[in-house]
Short mmCIF file of C-alpha atoms in Angstrom, two decimals:
data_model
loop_
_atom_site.label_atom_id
_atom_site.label_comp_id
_atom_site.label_asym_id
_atom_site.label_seq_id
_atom_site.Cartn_x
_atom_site.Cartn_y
_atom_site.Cartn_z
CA UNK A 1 118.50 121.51 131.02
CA UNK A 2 117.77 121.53 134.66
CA UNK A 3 119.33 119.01 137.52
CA UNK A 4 118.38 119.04 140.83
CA UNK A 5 120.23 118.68 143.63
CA UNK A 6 119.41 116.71 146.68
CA UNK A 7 122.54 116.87 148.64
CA UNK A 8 122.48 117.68 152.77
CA UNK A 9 126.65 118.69 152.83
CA UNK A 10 126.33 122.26 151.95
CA UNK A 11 129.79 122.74 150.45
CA UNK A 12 129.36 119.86 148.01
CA UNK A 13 126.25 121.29 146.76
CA UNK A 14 127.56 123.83 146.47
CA UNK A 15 130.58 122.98 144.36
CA UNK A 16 128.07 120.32 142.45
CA UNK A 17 125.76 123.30 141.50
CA UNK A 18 128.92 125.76 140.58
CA UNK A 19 130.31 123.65 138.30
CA UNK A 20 127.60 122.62 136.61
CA UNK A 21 126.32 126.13 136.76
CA UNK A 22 129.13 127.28 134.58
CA UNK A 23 128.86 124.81 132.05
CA UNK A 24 125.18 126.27 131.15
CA UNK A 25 122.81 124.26 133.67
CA UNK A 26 120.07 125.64 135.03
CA UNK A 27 120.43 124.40 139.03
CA UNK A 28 117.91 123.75 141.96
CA UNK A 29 118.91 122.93 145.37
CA UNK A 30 116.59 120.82 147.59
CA UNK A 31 116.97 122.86 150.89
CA UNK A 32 113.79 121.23 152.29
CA UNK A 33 114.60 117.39 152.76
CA UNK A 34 111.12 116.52 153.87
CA UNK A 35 109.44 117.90 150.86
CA UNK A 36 111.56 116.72 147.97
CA UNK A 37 108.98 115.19 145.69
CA UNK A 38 107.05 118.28 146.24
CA UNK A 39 110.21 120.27 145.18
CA UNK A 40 110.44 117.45 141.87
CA UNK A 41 106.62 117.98 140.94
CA UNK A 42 107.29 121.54 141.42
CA UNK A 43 110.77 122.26 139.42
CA UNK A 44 109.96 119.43 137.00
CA UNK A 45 113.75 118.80 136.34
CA UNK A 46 115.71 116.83 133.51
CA UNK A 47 118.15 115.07 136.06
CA UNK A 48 118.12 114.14 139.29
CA UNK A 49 121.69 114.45 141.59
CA UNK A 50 120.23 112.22 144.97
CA UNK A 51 122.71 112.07 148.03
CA UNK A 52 122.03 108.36 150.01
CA UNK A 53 122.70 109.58 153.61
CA UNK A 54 119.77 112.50 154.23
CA UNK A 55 117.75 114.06 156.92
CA UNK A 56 114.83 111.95 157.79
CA UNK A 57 114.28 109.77 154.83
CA UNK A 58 116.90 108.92 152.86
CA UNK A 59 118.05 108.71 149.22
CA UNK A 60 116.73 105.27 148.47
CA UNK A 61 113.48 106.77 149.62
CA UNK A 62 112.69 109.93 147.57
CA UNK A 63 114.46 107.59 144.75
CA UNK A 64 111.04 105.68 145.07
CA UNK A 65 108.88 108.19 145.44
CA UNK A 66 110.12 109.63 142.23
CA UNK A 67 110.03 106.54 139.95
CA UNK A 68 106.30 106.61 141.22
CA UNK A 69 106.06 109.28 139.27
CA UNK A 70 108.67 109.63 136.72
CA UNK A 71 111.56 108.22 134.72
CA UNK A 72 114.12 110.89 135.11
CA UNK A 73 117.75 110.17 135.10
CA UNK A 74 118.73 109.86 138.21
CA UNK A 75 122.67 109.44 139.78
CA UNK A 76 123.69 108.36 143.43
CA UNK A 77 126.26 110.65 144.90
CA UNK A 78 127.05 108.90 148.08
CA UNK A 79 130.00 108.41 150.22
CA UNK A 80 128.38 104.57 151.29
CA UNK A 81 131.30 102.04 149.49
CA UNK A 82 129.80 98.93 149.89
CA UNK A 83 128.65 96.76 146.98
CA UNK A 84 125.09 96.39 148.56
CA UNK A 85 124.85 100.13 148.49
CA UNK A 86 125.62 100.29 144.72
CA UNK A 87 123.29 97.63 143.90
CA UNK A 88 120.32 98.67 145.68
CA UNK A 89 120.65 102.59 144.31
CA UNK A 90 120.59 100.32 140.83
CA UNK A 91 117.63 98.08 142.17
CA UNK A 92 115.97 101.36 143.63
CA UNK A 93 115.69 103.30 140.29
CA UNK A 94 119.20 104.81 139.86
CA UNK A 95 120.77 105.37 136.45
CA UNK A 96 124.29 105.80 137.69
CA UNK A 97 126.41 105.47 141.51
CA UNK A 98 129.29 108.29 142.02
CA UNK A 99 131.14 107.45 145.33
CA UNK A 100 132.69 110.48 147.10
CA UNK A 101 135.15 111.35 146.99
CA UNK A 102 134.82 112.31 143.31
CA UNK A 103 135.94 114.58 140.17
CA UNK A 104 133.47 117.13 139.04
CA UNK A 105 135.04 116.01 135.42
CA UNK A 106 134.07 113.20 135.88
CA UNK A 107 130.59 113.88 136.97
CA UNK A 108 129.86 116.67 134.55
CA UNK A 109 130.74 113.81 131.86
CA UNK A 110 128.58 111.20 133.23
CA UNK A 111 125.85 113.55 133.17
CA UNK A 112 126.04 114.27 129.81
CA UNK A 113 126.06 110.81 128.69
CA UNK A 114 123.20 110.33 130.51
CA UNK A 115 121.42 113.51 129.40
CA UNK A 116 122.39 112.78 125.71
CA UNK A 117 121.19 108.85 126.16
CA UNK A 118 117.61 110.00 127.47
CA UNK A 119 116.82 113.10 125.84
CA UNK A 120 118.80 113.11 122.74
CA UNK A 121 119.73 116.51 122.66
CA UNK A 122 123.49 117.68 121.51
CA UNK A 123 125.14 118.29 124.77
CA UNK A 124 125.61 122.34 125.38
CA UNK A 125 129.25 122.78 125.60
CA UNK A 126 129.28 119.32 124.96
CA UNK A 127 133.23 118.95 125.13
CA UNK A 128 134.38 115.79 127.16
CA UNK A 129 135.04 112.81 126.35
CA UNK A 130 135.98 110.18 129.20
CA UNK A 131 136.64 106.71 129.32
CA UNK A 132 138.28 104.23 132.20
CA UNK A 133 139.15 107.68 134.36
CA UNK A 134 140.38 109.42 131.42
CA UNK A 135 138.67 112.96 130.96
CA UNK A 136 139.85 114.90 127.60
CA UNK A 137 138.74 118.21 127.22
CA UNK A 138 138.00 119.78 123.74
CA UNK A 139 138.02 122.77 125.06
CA UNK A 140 141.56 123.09 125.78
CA UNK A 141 142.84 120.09 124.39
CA UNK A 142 143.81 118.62 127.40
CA UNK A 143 143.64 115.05 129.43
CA UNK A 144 142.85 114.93 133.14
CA UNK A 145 142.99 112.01 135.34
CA UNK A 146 142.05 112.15 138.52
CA UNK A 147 142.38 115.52 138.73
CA UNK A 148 145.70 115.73 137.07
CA UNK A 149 146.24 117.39 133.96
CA UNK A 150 148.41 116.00 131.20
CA UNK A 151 149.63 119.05 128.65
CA UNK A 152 149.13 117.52 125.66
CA UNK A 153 150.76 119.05 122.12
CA UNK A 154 148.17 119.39 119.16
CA UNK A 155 149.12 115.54 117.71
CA UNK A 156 149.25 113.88 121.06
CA UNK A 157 145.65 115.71 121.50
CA UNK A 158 144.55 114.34 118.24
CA UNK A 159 145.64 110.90 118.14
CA UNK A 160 143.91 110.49 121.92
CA UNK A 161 140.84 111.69 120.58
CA UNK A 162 140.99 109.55 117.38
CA UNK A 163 141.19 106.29 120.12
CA UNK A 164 138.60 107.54 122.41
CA UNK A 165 136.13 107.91 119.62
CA UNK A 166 136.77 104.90 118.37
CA UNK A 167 137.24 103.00 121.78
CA UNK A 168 136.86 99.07 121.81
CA UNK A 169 138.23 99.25 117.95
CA UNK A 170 141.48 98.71 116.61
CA UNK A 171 142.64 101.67 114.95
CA UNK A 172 145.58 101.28 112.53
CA UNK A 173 148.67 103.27 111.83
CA UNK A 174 147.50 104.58 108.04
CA UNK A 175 144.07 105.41 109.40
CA UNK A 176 145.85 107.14 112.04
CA UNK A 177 148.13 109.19 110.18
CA UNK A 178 145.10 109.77 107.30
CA UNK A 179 143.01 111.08 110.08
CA UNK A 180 146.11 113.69 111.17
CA UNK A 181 147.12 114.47 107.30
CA UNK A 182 142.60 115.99 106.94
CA UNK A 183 143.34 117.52 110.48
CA UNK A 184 146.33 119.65 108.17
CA UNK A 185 148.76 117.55 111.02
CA UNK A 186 150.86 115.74 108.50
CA UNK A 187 152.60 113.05 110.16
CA UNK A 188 154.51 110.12 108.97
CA UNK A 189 155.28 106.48 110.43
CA UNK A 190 158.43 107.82 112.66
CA UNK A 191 156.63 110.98 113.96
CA UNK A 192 153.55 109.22 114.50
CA UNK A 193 155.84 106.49 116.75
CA UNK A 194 157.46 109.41 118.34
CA UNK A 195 154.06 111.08 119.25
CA UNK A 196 152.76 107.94 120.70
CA UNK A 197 155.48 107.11 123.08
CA UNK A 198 155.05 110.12 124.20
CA UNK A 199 151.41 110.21 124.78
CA UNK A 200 151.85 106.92 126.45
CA UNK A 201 154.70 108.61 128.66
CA UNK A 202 152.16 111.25 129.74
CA UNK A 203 149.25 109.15 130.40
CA UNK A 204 151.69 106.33 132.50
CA UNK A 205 153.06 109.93 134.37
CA UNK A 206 149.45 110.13 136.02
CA UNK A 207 148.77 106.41 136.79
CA UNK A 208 147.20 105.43 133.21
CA UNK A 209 150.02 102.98 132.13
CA UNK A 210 148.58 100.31 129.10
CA UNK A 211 145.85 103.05 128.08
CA UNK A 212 146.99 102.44 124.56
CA UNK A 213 147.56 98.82 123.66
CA UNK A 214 149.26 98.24 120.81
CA UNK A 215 148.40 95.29 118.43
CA UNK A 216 151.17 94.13 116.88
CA UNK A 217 150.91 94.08 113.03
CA UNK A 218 147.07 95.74 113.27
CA UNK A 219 147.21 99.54 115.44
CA UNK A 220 146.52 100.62 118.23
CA UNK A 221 143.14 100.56 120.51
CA UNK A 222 141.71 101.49 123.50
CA UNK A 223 139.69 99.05 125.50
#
């Protein structure tokens, strides 16, 4: 998949391009900000990464230009903050708004839900989930928010997956333990208690306090 990058601040392009870079993108930088639909028609890329404030024309305007042409996904990465800002990069053609400053997690997630929502493919190295600022990695098994890593043993790692997955559901206690038992994690109803509290205790450590709610009688879910 390739992304382009229209972004004037060299050193966030930079880091934009690295990270994405690493996690198997192929990356092109718009270095000529009065040609950038030429550079689009040219490069033909999958996803669009559009700065707001630019040299001459600005963000809103090569948005524009490109939906005269094309539907690709396109996020706002802008340090603008206003409401009207947001809503006109919606109103313009934008798919998504990240304000700076921002988490690379964060926007290496959104891009794969939006590269998995328009294209359909199975995401290479597709290994983050997020949800509410809550970034868990596959790969190592770990949460991040905002930037902040939460070690997290195998069960904790589990049972936070389980929830994500199944986000905006109740997920109850057998379930939960049924799901652990298949994962060769055998738990029972005090060690799963014991794992949650302390999953919760991790999460509340890095600002993330009521991630889990608990219904009384029915599980557990994450809304």
């Amino acid at each position: 998949m390739k992304i382009l990058i229209v972004e004037d601040d060299p050193t966030i392009c930079d880091i934009v391009g690295e990270t994405l870079a690493r996690w198997g993108f192929e990356i092109v930088q718009a270095e000529d900000f009065d040609k950038v639909l030429t550079l689009f028609l040219h490069e033909s890329p999958h996803l669009v990464i559009m700065d707001i404030n630019l040299p001459s024309f600005d963000g809103f305007y090569w948005c524009n230009k490109i939906r005269e042409v094309s539907k690709v996904p396109l996020i706002f990465l802008s340090s603008r903050d206003t409401s009207l800002d947001m809503v006109m990069s919606m109103n313009m053609g934008g798919d998504d708004y990240i304000q700076k400053p921002f988490h690379t997690d964060v926007l290496l997630a959104k891009i794969n839900a939006l590269l998995r929502r328009t294209y359909s493919y199975p995401e290479p190295r597709s290994n983050i989930m997020e949800h509410d600022g809550v970034v868990l990695s596959l790969d190592d098994g770990d949460a991040r928010i905002d930037g902040q890593k939460a070690d997290l043993t195998k069960t904790e790692f589990l049972i936070l997956n389980i929830l994500m997955k199944h986000k905006g559901m109740i997920v109850d206690r057998k379930k939960l333990m049924r799901s652990l038992w298949e994962d060769e994690s055998f738990v029972d109803e005090n060690t799963l208690s014991v794992n949650m509290a302390r999953l919760r205790k991790k999460l509340a450590e890095l600002g993330k306090d009521n991630f889990i709610m608990t219904k009384k009688g029915r599980g557990y879910i994450i809304q």
